[in-house]
DNA sequence: TTTTTATTGTATTTATTTTCACAAAAAATT
DNA sequence: AATTTTTTGTGAAAATAAATACAATAAAAA
């Protein structure tokens, strides 16, 4: 399977914005304010909430704590374990961000690399050889992996990850992975993102 | 303005796949093969081509060189200069990939960071203090910037970039940037990507 | 208390994207 | 030469997503 309903992305963005508003001491918010912060229209906000049965008060807006509880009900607030395959430029950047991911209950519990020299330095996350993938994923109840290896080996690693029980993949390699229908894949292709932006600039 | 028509992303993916087929010595391709490689249906491929006036030969498929020429006509094949703001984990990973971006005519010509210690090491791309943003962007005809600074300062840097003439931004900071209508912004929020994948896994 | 104002919630409309259906053309086969 | 097969190209239909319009309601003002 490929991707992510588009309203889900917006709900996650709302969550982020709401946490920031809360930090600033705001308790109540109108769809207009939240839309402004999240880069969408006020109607879009209300419609999204409406679809998920989230209610505000007419003329009173939404209570931020309530909203956050409702959003946490949708997304769950249990711990999620993640691994990173390929501890090169991107992989390293990601595991070094782990401290911040942990605040969102996203825990990078291991990295994997074929290069033994990567297995020494740990950046706070243990790095294992690829032979350990299956064992580590099974022992740590890992559902999700980030692929940051060269595209030539990405499909191979993807297959290993799926055999080990991975259900979702965030893939940085510039290739479309072939996966069974029930596996969720999301791709980030930076070159294409840049080319897309430049295309739009020149439109 | 926000984002990128969805067919554009597919056309870029086709381009990538076609280059790989070409490298393998393939000259001619059917919509079915290209769709398979690009992760879309054959009809989607043909429809996308149809919209952009790209023709194949009935029962003969498409000539890869011709397709690549047509796609290059759409996207242009001139050199594109890019800068990166914030040479931390992500910024560093990106400028170290410059050699590969250059093959796609995407040239990272400079990085910027507020931290003087980042300005020494260059990773092949010169790193300047933020005060130089305007000068460097103007002197190098830079249209596009990558923002990889903490979210608290992202809007500020964004404003500086736009004043300096930047027209498109790829933003890694987890915040929605406020920009004039004509500026193109594309956001990559890794936490949200991961949370979105996990939501879909558990669906 | 009544009226006005501000805001939510949603049904309806409009726009966009994807899929379906199938004719047209060219190649291959008989 | 006629028939069958394969594949493109695209109009039409279906599905999805976003914007519009407006009723309902609660708060504020008169
Ligand atoms: N860095 C970027 O800005 C950038 C930009 C666009 C795309 N990408 C893509 O992201 C991916 C990672 O990029 P990067 O810059 O981090 O690459 P990198 O070369 O720095 O790192 C790749 C890592 O994968 C490891 N590796 C290689 N083969 C392996 C295998 N079989 N099993 C396990 N590990 C293996 C290498 O040892 C290395 O540490 C690549 O596919 C690249 O094309 C990166
Ligand atoms: N690394 C990741 O995997 C990851 C994941 C999710 C989100 N992000 C986001 O991407 C952005 C960059 O992340 P990172 O991990 O590279 O952060 P980082 O802290 O490693 O790097 C940030 C860099 O920005 C520089 N900086 C700070 N203020 C500046 C200013 N005013 N002007 C210029 N430079 C300034 C710092 O000196 C530092 O070099 C952040 O917004 C972060 O939230 C990163």
PDB file of C-alpha atoms in Angstrom, chain A:
ATOM      1  CA  UNK A   1       0.000   0.000   0.000  1.00  0.00           C
ATOM      2  CA  UNK A   2       1.207   3.478  -0.559  1.00  0.00           C
ATOM      3  CA  UNK A   3       0.222   6.488   1.412  1.00  0.00           C
ATOM      4  CA  UNK A   4      -1.456   8.309   4.087  1.00  0.00           C
ATOM      5  CA  UNK A   5      -4.859   9.993   3.820  1.00  0.00           C
ATOM      6  CA  UNK A   6      -4.277  13.695   3.387  1.00  0.00           C
ATOM      7  CA  UNK A   7      -6.420  14.714   6.352  1.00  0.00           C
ATOM      8  CA  UNK A   8      -4.125  12.701   8.631  1.00  0.00           C
ATOM      9  CA  UNK A   9      -1.212  14.923   7.724  1.00  0.00           C
ATOM     10  CA  UNK A  10      -3.272  17.943   8.626  1.00  0.00           C
ATOM     11  CA  UNK A  11      -4.403  16.504  11.947  1.00  0.00           C
ATOM     12  CA  UNK A  12      -0.761  15.909  12.853  1.00  0.00           C
ATOM     13  CA  UNK A  13       0.023  19.480  11.940  1.00  0.00           C
ATOM     14  CA  UNK A  14      -2.855  20.688  14.116  1.00  0.00           C
ATOM     15  CA  UNK A  15      -1.455  18.669  16.998  1.00  0.00           C
ATOM     16  CA  UNK A  16       1.925  20.319  16.593  1.00  0.00           C
ATOM     17  CA  UNK A  17       0.392  23.791  16.467  1.00  0.00           C
ATOM     18  CA  UNK A  18      -1.833  23.113  19.459  1.00  0.00           C
ATOM     19  CA  UNK A  19       1.127  22.001  21.556  1.00  0.00           C
ATOM     20  CA  UNK A  20       2.849  25.271  20.735  1.00  0.00           C
ATOM     21  CA  UNK A  21      -0.236  27.325  21.572  1.00  0.00           C
ATOM     22  CA  UNK A  22      -0.526  25.451  24.851  1.00  0.00           C
ATOM     23  CA  UNK A  23       3.095  26.170  25.680  1.00  0.00           C
ATOM     24  CA  UNK A  24       2.310  29.853  25.175  1.00  0.00           C
ATOM     25  CA  UNK A  25      -0.453  29.554  27.765  1.00  0.00           C
ATOM     26  CA  UNK A  26      -3.400  29.598  25.336  1.00  0.00           C
ATOM     27  CA  UNK A  27      -6.369  27.468  26.454  1.00  0.00           C
ATOM     28  CA  UNK A  28      -8.972  28.052  23.781  1.00  0.00           C
ATOM     29  CA  UNK A  29      -8.647  28.394  20.044  1.00  0.00           C
ATOM     30  CA  UNK A  30     -10.863  29.220  17.086  1.00  0.00           C
ATOM     31  CA  UNK A  31     -10.754  27.319  13.838  1.00  0.00           C
ATOM     32  CA  UNK A  32      -9.471  30.486  12.235  1.00  0.00           C
ATOM     33  CA  UNK A  33      -6.432  30.699  14.524  1.00  0.00           C
ATOM     34  CA  UNK A  34      -5.566  27.061  14.138  1.00  0.00           C
ATOM     35  CA  UNK A  35      -5.985  27.209  10.377  1.00  0.00           C
ATOM     36  CA  UNK A  36      -3.701  30.236  10.251  1.00  0.00           C
ATOM     37  CA  UNK A  37      -1.008  28.398  12.209  1.00  0.00           C
ATOM     38  CA  UNK A  38      -1.397  25.186  10.255  1.00  0.00           C
ATOM     39  CA  UNK A  39      -1.557  26.847   6.842  1.00  0.00           C
ATOM     40  CA  UNK A  40      -5.107  25.814   5.958  1.00  0.00           C
ATOM     41  CA  UNK A  41      -8.500  27.506   5.919  1.00  0.00           C
ATOM     42  CA  UNK A  42     -10.741  27.650   8.967  1.00  0.00           C
ATOM     43  CA  UNK A  43     -13.348  25.551   7.177  1.00  0.00           C
ATOM     44  CA  UNK A  44     -10.789  22.876   6.469  1.00  0.00           C
ATOM     45  CA  UNK A  45     -10.015  22.699  10.175  1.00  0.00           C
ATOM     46  CA  UNK A  46     -13.682  22.417  11.140  1.00  0.00           C
ATOM     47  CA  UNK A  47     -14.352  19.895   8.417  1.00  0.00           C
ATOM     48  CA  UNK A  48     -11.429  17.734   9.512  1.00  0.00           C
ATOM     49  CA  UNK A  49     -12.642  17.830  13.100  1.00  0.00           C
ATOM     50  CA  UNK A  50     -16.186  17.148  11.997  1.00  0.00           C
ATOM     51  CA  UNK A  51     -15.083  14.015  10.141  1.00  0.00           C
ATOM     52  CA  UNK A  52     -13.436  12.669  13.296  1.00  0.00           C
ATOM     53  CA  UNK A  53     -16.348  13.656  15.511  1.00  0.00           C
ATOM     54  CA  UNK A  54     -14.394  16.343  17.334  1.00  0.00           C
ATOM     55  CA  UNK A  55     -16.681  19.084  18.635  1.00  0.00           C
ATOM     56  CA  UNK A  56     -16.092  22.648  19.731  1.00  0.00           C
ATOM     57  CA  UNK A  57     -18.520  25.111  21.233  1.00  0.00           C
ATOM     58  CA  UNK A  58     -20.449  27.431  19.001  1.00  0.00           C
ATOM     59  CA  UNK A  59     -19.001  30.867  19.356  1.00  0.00           C
ATOM     60  CA  UNK A  60     -16.667  29.502  22.023  1.00  0.00           C
ATOM     61  CA  UNK A  61     -14.088  27.784  19.843  1.00  0.00           C
ATOM     62  CA  UNK A  62     -12.192  24.699  20.906  1.00  0.00           C
ATOM     63  CA  UNK A  63     -10.544  23.831  24.194  1.00  0.00           C
ATOM     64  CA  UNK A  64      -6.929  23.006  23.429  1.00  0.00           C
ATOM     65  CA  UNK A  65      -6.536  20.317  26.084  1.00  0.00           C
ATOM     66  CA  UNK A  66      -9.667  18.588  24.870  1.00  0.00           C
ATOM     67  CA  UNK A  67      -8.481  18.758  21.293  1.00  0.00           C
ATOM     68  CA  UNK A  68      -5.125  17.277  22.231  1.00  0.00           C
ATOM     69  CA  UNK A  69      -6.845  14.423  24.049  1.00  0.00           C
ATOM     70  CA  UNK A  70      -9.053  13.733  21.045  1.00  0.00           C
ATOM     71  CA  UNK A  71      -6.062  13.840  18.693  1.00  0.00           C
ATOM     72  CA  UNK A  72      -4.126  11.506  20.979  1.00  0.00           C
ATOM     73  CA  UNK A  73      -7.089   9.149  20.869  1.00  0.00           C
ATOM     74  CA  UNK A  74      -6.810   9.108  17.102  1.00  0.00           C
ATOM     75  CA  UNK A  75      -3.070   8.631  16.961  1.00  0.00           C
ATOM     76  CA  UNK A  76      -2.538   6.662  20.145  1.00  0.00           C
ATOM     77  CA  UNK A  77      -0.031   7.690  22.761  1.00  0.00           C
ATOM     78  CA  UNK A  78       1.878   4.514  23.252  1.00  0.00           C
ATOM     79  CA  UNK A  79       5.595   4.215  22.658  1.00  0.00           C
ATOM     80  CA  UNK A  80       6.598   3.466  19.034  1.00  0.00           C
ATOM     81  CA  UNK A  81       9.916   1.770  18.343  1.00  0.00           C
ATOM     82  CA  UNK A  82      11.770   2.577  15.148  1.00  0.00           C
ATOM     83  CA  UNK A  83      15.016   1.477  13.501  1.00  0.00           C
ATOM     84  CA  UNK A  84      17.209   3.194  10.942  1.00  0.00           C
ATOM     85  CA  UNK A  85      18.969   1.226   8.225  1.00  0.00           C
ATOM     86  CA  UNK A  86      22.019   2.940   6.768  1.00  0.00           C
ATOM     87  CA  UNK A  87      23.975   5.210   9.091  1.00  0.00           C
ATOM     88  CA  UNK A  88      25.446   7.517   6.462  1.00  0.00           C
ATOM     89  CA  UNK A  89      24.718  11.222   6.111  1.00  0.00           C
ATOM     90  CA  UNK A  90      20.959  11.018   6.468  1.00  0.00           C
ATOM     91  CA  UNK A  91      20.846   8.089   8.869  1.00  0.00           C
ATOM     92  CA  UNK A  92      23.261   9.831  11.198  1.00  0.00           C
ATOM     93  CA  UNK A  93      21.277  13.068  11.094  1.00  0.00           C
ATOM     94  CA  UNK A  94      18.156  11.163  12.042  1.00  0.00           C
ATOM     95  CA  UNK A  95      19.533   9.167  14.953  1.00  0.00           C
ATOM     96  CA  UNK A  96      21.104  12.322  16.327  1.00  0.00           C
ATOM     97  CA  UNK A  97      17.594  13.772  16.444  1.00  0.00           C
ATOM     98  CA  UNK A  98      16.344  10.854  18.546  1.00  0.00           C
ATOM     99  CA  UNK A  99      16.149  12.885  21.740  1.00  0.00           C
ATOM    100  CA  UNK A 100      13.556  15.071  20.050  1.00  0.00           C
ATOM    101  CA  UNK A 101      11.657  12.170  18.465  1.00  0.00           C
ATOM    102  CA  UNK A 102      11.374  10.594  21.908  1.00  0.00           C
ATOM    103  CA  UNK A 103       9.287  13.569  23.051  1.00  0.00           C
ATOM    104  CA  UNK A 104       6.721  12.436  20.495  1.00  0.00           C
ATOM    105  CA  UNK A 105       6.922   8.840  21.697  1.00  0.00           C
ATOM    106  CA  UNK A 106       8.977   7.883  18.657  1.00  0.00           C
ATOM    107  CA  UNK A 107      11.966   5.895  19.903  1.00  0.00           C
ATOM    108  CA  UNK A 108      14.806   5.014  17.587  1.00  0.00           C
ATOM    109  CA  UNK A 109      16.036   1.877  19.271  1.00  0.00           C
ATOM    110  CA  UNK A 110      18.736   0.802  16.817  1.00  0.00           C
ATOM    111  CA  UNK A 111      20.626   1.585  13.661  1.00  0.00           C
ATOM    112  CA  UNK A 112      22.075  -0.878  11.164  1.00  0.00           C
ATOM    113  CA  UNK A 113      24.957  -0.536   8.745  1.00  0.00           C
ATOM    114  CA  UNK A 114      27.064  -2.866   6.668  1.00  0.00           C
ATOM    115  CA  UNK A 115      30.170  -0.811   7.365  1.00  0.00           C
ATOM    116  CA  UNK A 116      31.842  -2.026  10.591  1.00  0.00           C
ATOM    117  CA  UNK A 117      33.343   1.414  11.210  1.00  0.00           C
ATOM    118  CA  UNK A 118      29.793   2.778  11.675  1.00  0.00           C
ATOM    119  CA  UNK A 119      29.149   0.184  14.335  1.00  0.00           C
ATOM    120  CA  UNK A 120      31.553   1.778  16.793  1.00  0.00           C
ATOM    121  CA  UNK A 121      30.235   5.297  17.219  1.00  0.00           C
ATOM    122  CA  UNK A 122      26.767   5.177  18.626  1.00  0.00           C
ATOM    123  CA  UNK A 123      25.375   8.733  18.741  1.00  0.00           C
ATOM    124  CA  UNK A 124      23.228   7.544  21.632  1.00  0.00           C
ATOM    125  CA  UNK A 125      21.638   4.763  19.579  1.00  0.00           C
ATOM    126  CA  UNK A 126      23.345   1.367  19.213  1.00  0.00           C
ATOM    127  CA  UNK A 127      24.444   0.498  15.673  1.00  0.00           C
ATOM    128  CA  UNK A 128      24.419  -3.154  14.665  1.00  0.00           C
ATOM    129  CA  UNK A 129      25.534  -5.109  11.599  1.00  0.00           C
ATOM    130  CA  UNK A 130      22.714  -5.934   9.172  1.00  0.00           C
ATOM    131  CA  UNK A 131      22.755  -9.578  10.240  1.00  0.00           C
ATOM    132  CA  UNK A 132      21.171  -8.466  13.503  1.00  0.00           C
ATOM    133  CA  UNK A 133      18.161  -6.801  11.879  1.00  0.00           C
ATOM    134  CA  UNK A 134      15.717  -9.626  12.440  1.00  0.00           C
ATOM    135  CA  UNK A 135      16.760 -10.282  16.006  1.00  0.00           C
ATOM    136  CA  UNK A 136      16.703  -6.638  17.086  1.00  0.00           C
ATOM    137  CA  UNK A 137      13.356  -5.918  15.432  1.00  0.00           C
ATOM    138  CA  UNK A 138      11.722  -8.936  17.001  1.00  0.00           C
ATOM    139  CA  UNK A 139      13.174  -8.365  20.465  1.00  0.00           C
ATOM    140  CA  UNK A 140      12.189  -4.722  20.542  1.00  0.00           C
ATOM    141  CA  UNK A 141       8.732  -4.839  19.042  1.00  0.00           C
ATOM    142  CA  UNK A 142       9.690  -2.494  16.223  1.00  0.00           C
ATOM    143  CA  UNK A 143       6.946  -1.664  13.722  1.00  0.00           C
ATOM    144  CA  UNK A 144       8.609   0.985  11.615  1.00  0.00           C
ATOM    145  CA  UNK A 145      11.921   1.445   9.808  1.00  0.00           C
ATOM    146  CA  UNK A 146      13.696   4.282   8.089  1.00  0.00           C
ATOM    147  CA  UNK A 147      15.688   3.306   5.007  1.00  0.00           C
ATOM    148  CA  UNK A 148      18.723   5.492   4.326  1.00  0.00           C
ATOM    149  CA  UNK A 149      20.964   3.230   2.274  1.00  0.00           C
ATOM    150  CA  UNK A 150      22.073   3.677  -1.365  1.00  0.00           C
ATOM    151  CA  UNK A 151      19.213   2.959  -3.784  1.00  0.00           C
ATOM    152  CA  UNK A 152      21.011  -0.054  -5.219  1.00  0.00           C
ATOM    153  CA  UNK A 153      20.516  -2.002  -1.997  1.00  0.00           C
ATOM    154  CA  UNK A 154      17.303  -0.394  -0.752  1.00  0.00           C
ATOM    155  CA  UNK A 155      14.953  -3.089  -2.079  1.00  0.00           C
ATOM    156  CA  UNK A 156      17.124  -5.818  -0.587  1.00  0.00           C
ATOM    157  CA  UNK A 157      17.096  -4.173   2.842  1.00  0.00           C
ATOM    158  CA  UNK A 158      13.382  -3.528   2.482  1.00  0.00           C
ATOM    159  CA  UNK A 159      12.791  -7.234   1.957  1.00  0.00           C
ATOM    160  CA  UNK A 160      14.853  -8.104   5.012  1.00  0.00           C
ATOM    161  CA  UNK A 161      12.950  -5.586   7.109  1.00  0.00           C
ATOM    162  CA  UNK A 162       9.586  -6.933   6.013  1.00  0.00           C
ATOM    163  CA  UNK A 163      10.641 -10.511   6.721  1.00  0.00           C
ATOM    164  CA  UNK A 164      11.645  -9.334  10.173  1.00  0.00           C
ATOM    165  CA  UNK A 165       8.144  -8.007  10.775  1.00  0.00           C
ATOM    166  CA  UNK A 166       8.371  -4.329   9.860  1.00  0.00           C
ATOM    167  CA  UNK A 167       4.975  -2.902   8.870  1.00  0.00           C
ATOM    168  CA  UNK A 168       5.867   0.660   7.859  1.00  0.00           C
ATOM    169  CA  UNK A 169       8.810   2.231   6.057  1.00  0.00           C
ATOM    170  CA  UNK A 170      10.008   5.766   5.575  1.00  0.00           C
ATOM    171  CA  UNK A 171      12.258   5.541   2.545  1.00  0.00           C
ATOM    172  CA  UNK A 172      14.904   8.090   1.577  1.00  0.00           C
ATOM    173  CA  UNK A 173      16.375   6.033  -1.250  1.00  0.00           C
ATOM    174  CA  UNK A 174      15.320   7.373  -4.655  1.00  0.00           C
ATOM    175  CA  UNK A 175      13.544   4.235  -5.750  1.00  0.00           C
ATOM    176  CA  UNK A 176       9.996   2.912  -5.476  1.00  0.00           C
ATOM    177  CA  UNK A 177      10.054  -0.096  -3.189  1.00  0.00           C
ATOM    178  CA  UNK A 178       8.007  -3.167  -4.063  1.00  0.00           C
ATOM    179  CA  UNK A 179       6.142  -4.280  -0.985  1.00  0.00           C
ATOM    180  CA  UNK A 180       3.097  -6.409  -0.133  1.00  0.00           C
ATOM    181  CA  UNK A 181      -0.206  -4.542  -0.021  1.00  0.00           C
ATOM    182  CA  UNK A 182      -0.431  -4.315   3.734  1.00  0.00           C
ATOM    183  CA  UNK A 183       2.968  -2.637   4.177  1.00  0.00           C
ATOM    184  CA  UNK A 184       2.887   1.166   4.422  1.00  0.00           C
ATOM    185  CA  UNK A 185       5.626   3.035   2.581  1.00  0.00           C
ATOM    186  CA  UNK A 186       6.252   6.744   2.465  1.00  0.00           C
ATOM    187  CA  UNK A 187       9.009   8.114   0.272  1.00  0.00           C
ATOM    188  CA  UNK A 188      11.119  11.225   0.629  1.00  0.00           C
ATOM    189  CA  UNK A 189      12.986  12.032  -2.545  1.00  0.00           C
ATOM    190  CA  UNK A 190      14.895  15.227  -1.937  1.00  0.00           C
ATOM    191  CA  UNK A 191      16.056  15.748  -5.520  1.00  0.00           C
ATOM    192  CA  UNK A 192      12.501  15.442  -6.734  1.00  0.00           C
ATOM    193  CA  UNK A 193      11.253  17.804  -4.049  1.00  0.00           C
ATOM    194  CA  UNK A 194      13.797  20.393  -5.157  1.00  0.00           C
ATOM    195  CA  UNK A 195      13.049  19.888  -8.843  1.00  0.00           C
ATOM    196  CA  UNK A 196       9.339  20.164  -8.092  1.00  0.00           C
ATOM    197  CA  UNK A 197       9.815  23.445  -6.268  1.00  0.00           C
ATOM    198  CA  UNK A 198      11.921  24.829  -9.097  1.00  0.00           C
ATOM    199  CA  UNK A 199       9.322  23.750 -11.655  1.00  0.00           C
ATOM    200  CA  UNK A 200       6.683  25.664  -9.713  1.00  0.00           C
ATOM    201  CA  UNK A 201       8.852  28.734  -9.382  1.00  0.00           C
ATOM    202  CA  UNK A 202       9.212  28.938 -13.128  1.00  0.00           C
ATOM    203  CA  UNK A 203       5.544  28.250 -13.841  1.00  0.00           C
TER     204      UNK A 203
END
